[in-house]
Each structure stands twice: as structure tokens, then as C-alpha cells.
């Protein structure tokens, strides 16, 4: 699965990205993940299966779905804040099934 994480500037999702990579690896799952800011997602989305948004850019969800045509969803504020990787993984798998 190839996941694109999008947030305002790419910084907070970089922290989450590292935790997700470790969790997926520990679960034996194959994962490619990249964290970018809003200004970058249009340059790279073609290489990904799904898009997960940080809560701070949730208001851009509709726009991102329309611009990319990819399954996309916002990570809940709590799951994002505490890096609840099991819940985020379930969300990612649900979106991947829609692809």
C-alpha cells in the first residue's frame, strides 16, 4: 500500500509517518508512505494509492478528492495527536479497499 500523508506543511505528518512505518513493519505489512504539505501533494499523488489528511487540513478534503481521484480521508484529531497507528491502519485499509 502506498499512502500519501498531507498536512499544512509536512512537518507534523513526518513524525506520524515514522511511527506508522515502524508499526506497519512490525505488523509485517508492506508500506510506502510519504508526508507532504498542501503545496506539494499535486506534484506526487500519482505515485500513491490513498491519501490521508492531517486534521488541520480537513477542510481541503473535498478539493483533494476532486483533484486526485484517489480515496482520501481525514485522520481523526485524537488518532493523529497520539499516533494511534492501529486505528490509522484500519482507516487506510478501508480506503485501499475502495480503490
JSON list of N, CA, C and O in Angstrom, two decimals, residues 5-46:
[
{"chain": "A", "resi": 5, "resn": "UNK", "atom": "N", "xyz": [0.53, 11.15, 3.05]},
{"chain": "A", "resi": 5, "resn": "UNK", "atom": "CA", "xyz": [0.05, 11.91, 4.20]},
{"chain": "A", "resi": 5, "resn": "UNK", "atom": "C", "xyz": [0.17, 13.39, 3.86]},
{"chain": "A", "resi": 5, "resn": "UNK", "atom": "O", "xyz": [1.23, 13.85, 3.46]},
{"chain": "A", "resi": 6, "resn": "UNK", "atom": "N", "xyz": [-0.91, 14.13, 4.03]},
{"chain": "A", "resi": 6, "resn": "UNK", "atom": "CA", "xyz": [-0.91, 15.55, 3.70]},
{"chain": "A", "resi": 6, "resn": "UNK", "atom": "C", "xyz": [-1.28, 16.36, 4.95]},
{"chain": "A", "resi": 6, "resn": "UNK", "atom": "O", "xyz": [-2.28, 16.07, 5.61]},
{"chain": "A", "resi": 7, "resn": "UNK", "atom": "N", "xyz": [-0.46, 17.36, 5.24]},
{"chain": "A", "resi": 7, "resn": "UNK", "atom": "CA", "xyz": [-0.80, 18.30, 6.31]},
{"chain": "A", "resi": 7, "resn": "UNK", "atom": "C", "xyz": [-0.47, 19.71, 5.83]},
{"chain": "A", "resi": 7, "resn": "UNK", "atom": "O", "xyz": [-0.12, 19.90, 4.66]},
{"chain": "A", "resi": 8, "resn": "UNK", "atom": "N", "xyz": [-0.54, 20.66, 6.71]},
{"chain": "A", "resi": 8, "resn": "UNK", "atom": "CA", "xyz": [-0.34, 22.04, 6.30]},
{"chain": "A", "resi": 8, "resn": "UNK", "atom": "C", "xyz": [1.06, 22.26, 5.73]},
{"chain": "A", "resi": 8, "resn": "UNK", "atom": "O", "xyz": [1.21, 22.85, 4.67]},
{"chain": "A", "resi": 9, "resn": "UNK", "atom": "N", "xyz": [2.08, 21.77, 6.44]},
{"chain": "A", "resi": 9, "resn": "UNK", "atom": "CA", "xyz": [3.45, 22.00, 5.96]},
{"chain": "A", "resi": 9, "resn": "UNK", "atom": "C", "xyz": [4.28, 20.75, 5.81]},
{"chain": "A", "resi": 9, "resn": "UNK", "atom": "O", "xyz": [5.41, 20.81, 5.36]},
{"chain": "A", "resi": 10, "resn": "UNK", "atom": "N", "xyz": [3.77, 19.60, 6.23]},
{"chain": "A", "resi": 10, "resn": "UNK", "atom": "CA", "xyz": [4.51, 18.36, 6.12]},
{"chain": "A", "resi": 10, "resn": "UNK", "atom": "C", "xyz": [5.32, 17.99, 7.35]},
{"chain": "A", "resi": 10, "resn": "UNK", "atom": "O", "xyz": [5.87, 16.91, 7.43]},
{"chain": "A", "resi": 11, "resn": "UNK", "atom": "N", "xyz": [5.40, 18.90, 8.32]},
{"chain": "A", "resi": 11, "resn": "UNK", "atom": "CA", "xyz": [6.24, 18.64, 9.49]},
{"chain": "A", "resi": 11, "resn": "UNK", "atom": "C", "xyz": [5.60, 17.67, 10.47]},
{"chain": "A", "resi": 11, "resn": "UNK", "atom": "O", "xyz": [6.22, 16.68, 10.84]},
{"chain": "A", "resi": 12, "resn": "UNK", "atom": "N", "xyz": [4.38, 17.93, 10.88]},
{"chain": "A", "resi": 12, "resn": "UNK", "atom": "CA", "xyz": [3.75, 17.04, 11.88]},
{"chain": "A", "resi": 12, "resn": "UNK", "atom": "C", "xyz": [3.48, 15.66, 11.29]},
{"chain": "A", "resi": 12, "resn": "UNK", "atom": "O", "xyz": [3.57, 14.65, 12.00]},
{"chain": "A", "resi": 13, "resn": "UNK", "atom": "N", "xyz": [3.17, 15.60, 10.02]},
{"chain": "A", "resi": 13, "resn": "UNK", "atom": "CA", "xyz": [2.93, 14.28, 9.43]},
{"chain": "A", "resi": 13, "resn": "UNK", "atom": "C", "xyz": [4.23, 13.51, 9.27]},
{"chain": "A", "resi": 13, "resn": "UNK", "atom": "O", "xyz": [4.21, 12.29, 9.22]},
{"chain": "A", "resi": 14, "resn": "UNK", "atom": "N", "xyz": [5.36, 14.18, 9.22]},
{"chain": "A", "resi": 14, "resn": "UNK", "atom": "CA", "xyz": [6.64, 13.46, 9.16]},
{"chain": "A", "resi": 14, "resn": "UNK", "atom": "C", "xyz": [6.85, 12.64, 10.42]},
{"chain": "A", "resi": 14, "resn": "UNK", "atom": "O", "xyz": [7.35, 11.52, 10.36]},
{"chain": "A", "resi": 15, "resn": "UNK", "atom": "N", "xyz": [6.47, 13.19, 11.56]},
{"chain": "A", "resi": 15, "resn": "UNK", "atom": "CA", "xyz": [6.58, 12.47, 12.82]},
{"chain": "A", "resi": 15, "resn": "UNK", "atom": "C", "xyz": [5.64, 11.26, 12.80]},
{"chain": "A", "resi": 15, "resn": "UNK", "atom": "O", "xyz": [6.04, 10.14, 13.12]},
{"chain": "A", "resi": 16, "resn": "UNK", "atom": "N", "xyz": [4.40, 11.48, 12.38]},
{"chain": "A", "resi": 16, "resn": "UNK", "atom": "CA", "xyz": [3.44, 10.39, 12.29]},
{"chain": "A", "resi": 16, "resn": "UNK", "atom": "C", "xyz": [3.92, 9.34, 11.28]},
{"chain": "A", "resi": 16, "resn": "UNK", "atom": "O", "xyz": [3.79, 8.14, 11.51]},
{"chain": "A", "resi": 17, "resn": "UNK", "atom": "N", "xyz": [4.48, 9.78, 10.18]},
{"chain": "A", "resi": 17, "resn": "UNK", "atom": "CA", "xyz": [4.96, 8.87, 9.14]},
{"chain": "A", "resi": 17, "resn": "UNK", "atom": "C", "xyz": [5.97, 7.87, 9.72]},
{"chain": "A", "resi": 17, "resn": "UNK", "atom": "O", "xyz": [5.88, 6.68, 9.44]},
{"chain": "A", "resi": 18, "resn": "UNK", "atom": "N", "xyz": [6.91, 8.35, 10.50]},
{"chain": "A", "resi": 18, "resn": "UNK", "atom": "CA", "xyz": [7.93, 7.47, 11.10]},
{"chain": "A", "resi": 18, "resn": "UNK", "atom": "C", "xyz": [7.28, 6.43, 12.01]},
{"chain": "A", "resi": 18, "resn": "UNK", "atom": "O", "xyz": [7.65, 5.25, 11.97]},
{"chain": "A", "resi": 19, "resn": "UNK", "atom": "N", "xyz": [6.31, 6.84, 12.81]},
{"chain": "A", "resi": 19, "resn": "UNK", "atom": "CA", "xyz": [5.63, 5.90, 13.70]},
{"chain": "A", "resi": 19, "resn": "UNK", "atom": "C", "xyz": [4.82, 4.89, 12.90]},
{"chain": "A", "resi": 19, "resn": "UNK", "atom": "O", "xyz": [4.78, 3.70, 13.24]},
{"chain": "A", "resi": 20, "resn": "UNK", "atom": "N", "xyz": [4.17, 5.35, 11.84]},
{"chain": "A", "resi": 20, "resn": "UNK", "atom": "CA", "xyz": [3.39, 4.43, 11.00]},
{"chain": "A", "resi": 20, "resn": "UNK", "atom": "C", "xyz": [4.30, 3.43, 10.30]},
{"chain": "A", "resi": 20, "resn": "UNK", "atom": "O", "xyz": [3.97, 2.24, 10.21]},
{"chain": "A", "resi": 21, "resn": "UNK", "atom": "N", "xyz": [5.43, 3.89, 9.80]},
{"chain": "A", "resi": 21, "resn": "UNK", "atom": "CA", "xyz": [6.36, 2.97, 9.13]},
{"chain": "A", "resi": 21, "resn": "UNK", "atom": "C", "xyz": [6.79, 1.86, 10.08]},
{"chain": "A", "resi": 21, "resn": "UNK", "atom": "O", "xyz": [6.81, 0.69, 9.71]},
{"chain": "A", "resi": 22, "resn": "UNK", "atom": "N", "xyz": [7.13, 2.23, 11.31]},
{"chain": "A", "resi": 22, "resn": "UNK", "atom": "CA", "xyz": [7.55, 1.24, 12.29]},
{"chain": "A", "resi": 22, "resn": "UNK", "atom": "C", "xyz": [6.40, 0.28, 12.60]},
{"chain": "A", "resi": 22, "resn": "UNK", "atom": "O", "xyz": [6.60, -0.94, 12.63]},
{"chain": "A", "resi": 23, "resn": "UNK", "atom": "N", "xyz": [5.21, 0.80, 12.83]},
{"chain": "A", "resi": 23, "resn": "UNK", "atom": "CA", "xyz": [4.06, -0.05, 13.15]},
{"chain": "A", "resi": 23, "resn": "UNK", "atom": "C", "xyz": [3.77, -1.03, 12.02]},
{"chain": "A", "resi": 23, "resn": "UNK", "atom": "O", "xyz": [3.59, -2.22, 12.24]},
{"chain": "A", "resi": 24, "resn": "UNK", "atom": "N", "xyz": [3.69, -0.52, 10.79]},
{"chain": "A", "resi": 24, "resn": "UNK", "atom": "CA", "xyz": [3.40, -1.39, 9.64]},
{"chain": "A", "resi": 24, "resn": "UNK", "atom": "C", "xyz": [4.48, -2.47, 9.51]},
{"chain": "A", "resi": 24, "resn": "UNK", "atom": "O", "xyz": [4.19, -3.61, 9.26]},
{"chain": "A", "resi": 25, "resn": "UNK", "atom": "N", "xyz": [5.73, -2.07, 9.68]},
{"chain": "A", "resi": 25, "resn": "UNK", "atom": "CA", "xyz": [6.84, -3.01, 9.58]},
{"chain": "A", "resi": 25, "resn": "UNK", "atom": "C", "xyz": [6.71, -4.10, 10.65]},
{"chain": "A", "resi": 25, "resn": "UNK", "atom": "O", "xyz": [6.90, -5.28, 10.38]},
{"chain": "A", "resi": 26, "resn": "UNK", "atom": "N", "xyz": [6.39, -3.68, 11.89]},
{"chain": "A", "resi": 26, "resn": "UNK", "atom": "CA", "xyz": [6.21, -4.64, 12.98]},
{"chain": "A", "resi": 26, "resn": "UNK", "atom": "C", "xyz": [5.05, -5.60, 12.70]},
{"chain": "A", "resi": 26, "resn": "UNK", "atom": "O", "xyz": [5.06, -6.73, 13.18]},
{"chain": "A", "resi": 27, "resn": "UNK", "atom": "N", "xyz": [4.06, -5.15, 11.92]},
{"chain": "A", "resi": 27, "resn": "UNK", "atom": "CA", "xyz": [2.92, -5.99, 11.57]},
{"chain": "A", "resi": 27, "resn": "UNK", "atom": "C", "xyz": [3.19, -6.86, 10.35]},
{"chain": "A", "resi": 27, "resn": "UNK", "atom": "O", "xyz": [2.34, -7.64, 9.93]},
{"chain": "A", "resi": 28, "resn": "UNK", "atom": "N", "xyz": [4.36, -6.67, 9.74]},
{"chain": "A", "resi": 28, "resn": "UNK", "atom": "CA", "xyz": [4.71, -7.44, 8.56]},
{"chain": "A", "resi": 28, "resn": "UNK", "atom": "C", "xyz": [4.01, -6.96, 7.30]},
{"chain": "A", "resi": 28, "resn": "UNK", "atom": "O", "xyz": [3.88, -7.69, 6.33]},
{"chain": "A", "resi": 29, "resn": "UNK", "atom": "N", "xyz": [3.56, -5.71, 7.31]},
{"chain": "A", "resi": 29, "resn": "UNK", "atom": "CA", "xyz": [2.84, -5.14, 6.17]},
{"chain": "A", "resi": 29, "resn": "UNK", "atom": "C", "xyz": [3.80, -4.37, 5.27]},
{"chain": "A", "resi": 29, "resn": "UNK", "atom": "O", "xyz": [4.72, -3.71, 5.76]},
{"chain": "A", "resi": 30, "resn": "UNK", "atom": "N", "xyz": [3.56, -4.44, 3.98]},
{"chain": "A", "resi": 30, "resn": "UNK", "atom": "CA", "xyz": [4.35, -3.68, 3.02]},
{"chain": "A", "resi": 30, "resn": "UNK", "atom": "C", "xyz": [3.73, -2.29, 2.90]},
{"chain": "A", "resi": 30, "resn": "UNK", "atom": "O", "xyz": [2.54, -2.16, 2.62]},
{"chain": "A", "resi": 31, "resn": "UNK", "atom": "N", "xyz": [4.54, -1.28, 3.13]},
{"chain": "A", "resi": 31, "resn": "UNK", "atom": "CA", "xyz": [4.02, 0.08, 3.15]},
{"chain": "A", "resi": 31, "resn": "UNK", "atom": "C", "xyz": [5.04, 1.04, 2.56]},
{"chain": "A", "resi": 31, "resn": "UNK", "atom": "O", "xyz": [6.21, 1.00, 2.88]},
{"chain": "A", "resi": 32, "resn": "UNK", "atom": "N", "xyz": [4.54, 1.89, 1.67]},
{"chain": "A", "resi": 32, "resn": "UNK", "atom": "CA", "xyz": [5.29, 3.06, 1.22]},
{"chain": "A", "resi": 32, "resn": "UNK", "atom": "C", "xyz": [4.50, 4.26, 1.70]},
{"chain": "A", "resi": 32, "resn": "UNK", "atom": "O", "xyz": [3.29, 4.33, 1.48]},
{"chain": "A", "resi": 33, "resn": "UNK", "atom": "N", "xyz": [5.16, 5.18, 2.36]},
{"chain": "A", "resi": 33, "resn": "UNK", "atom": "CA", "xyz": [4.45, 6.33, 2.91]},
{"chain": "A", "resi": 33, "resn": "UNK", "atom": "C", "xyz": [5.31, 7.58, 2.76]},
{"chain": "A", "resi": 33, "resn": "UNK", "atom": "O", "xyz": [6.53, 7.52, 2.88]},
{"chain": "A", "resi": 34, "resn": "UNK", "atom": "N", "xyz": [4.65, 8.67, 2.45]},
{"chain": "A", "resi": 34, "resn": "UNK", "atom": "CA", "xyz": [5.35, 9.94, 2.28]},
{"chain": "A", "resi": 34, "resn": "UNK", "atom": "C", "xyz": [4.50, 11.04, 2.89]},
{"chain": "A", "resi": 34, "resn": "UNK", "atom": "O", "xyz": [3.28, 11.05, 2.73]},
{"chain": "A", "resi": 35, "resn": "UNK", "atom": "N", "xyz": [5.15, 11.97, 3.58]},
{"chain": "A", "resi": 35, "resn": "UNK", "atom": "CA", "xyz": [4.46, 13.12, 4.17]},
{"chain": "A", "resi": 35, "resn": "UNK", "atom": "C", "xyz": [4.82, 14.37, 3.40]},
{"chain": "A", "resi": 35, "resn": "UNK", "atom": "O", "xyz": [5.99, 14.64, 3.15]},
{"chain": "A", "resi": 36, "resn": "UNK", "atom": "N", "xyz": [3.78, 15.12, 3.01]},
{"chain": "A", "resi": 36, "resn": "UNK", "atom": "CA", "xyz": [3.99, 16.36, 2.27]},
{"chain": "A", "resi": 36, "resn": "UNK", "atom": "C", "xyz": [3.04, 17.44, 2.78]},
{"chain": "A", "resi": 36, "resn": "UNK", "atom": "O", "xyz": [2.04, 17.14, 3.42]},
{"chain": "A", "resi": 37, "resn": "UNK", "atom": "N", "xyz": [3.35, 18.67, 2.45]},
{"chain": "A", "resi": 37, "resn": "UNK", "atom": "CA", "xyz": [2.47, 19.78, 2.76]},
{"chain": "A", "resi": 37, "resn": "UNK", "atom": "C", "xyz": [1.45, 19.96, 1.64]},
{"chain": "A", "resi": 37, "resn": "UNK", "atom": "O", "xyz": [1.57, 19.38, 0.56]},
{"chain": "A", "resi": 38, "resn": "UNK", "atom": "N", "xyz": [0.46, 20.79, 1.91]},
{"chain": "A", "resi": 38, "resn": "UNK", "atom": "CA", "xyz": [-0.61, 21.05, 0.93]},
{"chain": "A", "resi": 38, "resn": "UNK", "atom": "C", "xyz": [-0.06, 21.53, -0.41]},
{"chain": "A", "resi": 38, "resn": "UNK", "atom": "O", "xyz": [-0.59, 21.19, -1.46]},
{"chain": "A", "resi": 39, "resn": "UNK", "atom": "N", "xyz": [1.01, 22.29, -0.37]},
{"chain": "A", "resi": 39, "resn": "UNK", "atom": "CA", "xyz": [1.55, 22.85, -1.61]},
{"chain": "A", "resi": 39, "resn": "UNK", "atom": "C", "xyz": [2.22, 21.80, -2.49]},
{"chain": "A", "resi": 39, "resn": "UNK", "atom": "O", "xyz": [2.46, 22.05, -3.67]},
{"chain": "A", "resi": 40, "resn": "UNK", "atom": "N", "xyz": [2.48, 20.62, -1.96]},
{"chain": "A", "resi": 40, "resn": "UNK", "atom": "CA", "xyz": [3.22, 19.60, -2.70]},
{"chain": "A", "resi": 40, "resn": "UNK", "atom": "C", "xyz": [2.38, 18.43, -3.21]},
{"chain": "A", "resi": 40, "resn": "UNK", "atom": "O", "xyz": [2.82, 17.72, -4.11]},
{"chain": "A", "resi": 41, "resn": "UNK", "atom": "N", "xyz": [1.22, 18.18, -2.62]},
{"chain": "A", "resi": 41, "resn": "UNK", "atom": "CA", "xyz": [0.52, 16.92, -2.91]},
{"chain": "A", "resi": 41, "resn": "UNK", "atom": "C", "xyz": [0.21, 16.73, -4.39]},
{"chain": "A", "resi": 41, "resn": "UNK", "atom": "O", "xyz": [0.25, 15.61, -4.90]},
{"chain": "A", "resi": 42, "resn": "UNK", "atom": "N", "xyz": [-0.09, 17.82, -5.11]},
{"chain": "A", "resi": 42, "resn": "UNK", "atom": "CA", "xyz": [-0.45, 17.67, -6.52]},
{"chain": "A", "resi": 42, "resn": "UNK", "atom": "C", "xyz": [0.74, 17.22, -7.38]},
{"chain": "A", "resi": 42, "resn": "UNK", "atom": "O", "xyz": [0.54, 16.67, -8.46]},
{"chain": "A", "resi": 43, "resn": "UNK", "atom": "N", "xyz": [1.95, 17.42, -6.90]},
{"chain": "A", "resi": 43, "resn": "UNK", "atom": "CA", "xyz": [3.13, 17.01, -7.65]},
{"chain": "A", "resi": 43, "resn": "UNK", "atom": "C", "xyz": [3.44, 15.53, -7.51]},
{"chain": "A", "resi": 43, "resn": "UNK", "atom": "O", "xyz": [4.18, 14.98, -8.32]},
{"chain": "A", "resi": 44, "resn": "UNK", "atom": "N", "xyz": [2.91, 14.87, -6.46]},
{"chain": "A", "resi": 44, "resn": "UNK", "atom": "CA", "xyz": [3.32, 13.49, -6.18]},
{"chain": "A", "resi": 44, "resn": "UNK", "atom": "C", "xyz": [2.19, 12.48, -6.05]},
{"chain": "A", "resi": 44, "resn": "UNK", "atom": "O", "xyz": [2.45, 11.28, -5.98]},
{"chain": "A", "resi": 45, "resn": "UNK", "atom": "N", "xyz": [0.94, 12.91, -6.00]},
{"chain": "A", "resi": 45, "resn": "UNK", "atom": "CA", "xyz": [-0.15, 11.99, -5.67]},
{"chain": "A", "resi": 45, "resn": "UNK", "atom": "C", "xyz": [-0.27, 10.81, -6.64]},
{"chain": "A", "resi": 45, "resn": "UNK", "atom": "O", "xyz": [-0.76, 9.74, -6.27]},
{"chain": "A", "resi": 46, "resn": "UNK", "atom": "N", "xyz": [0.20, 10.97, -7.87]},
{"chain": "A", "resi": 46, "resn": "UNK", "atom": "CA", "xyz": [0.07, 9.91, -8.88]},
{"chain": "A", "resi": 46, "resn": "UNK", "atom": "C", "xyz": [0.79, 8.63, -8.47]},
{"chain": "A", "resi": 46, "resn": "UNK", "atom": "O", "xyz": [0.45, 7.55, -8.96]}
]
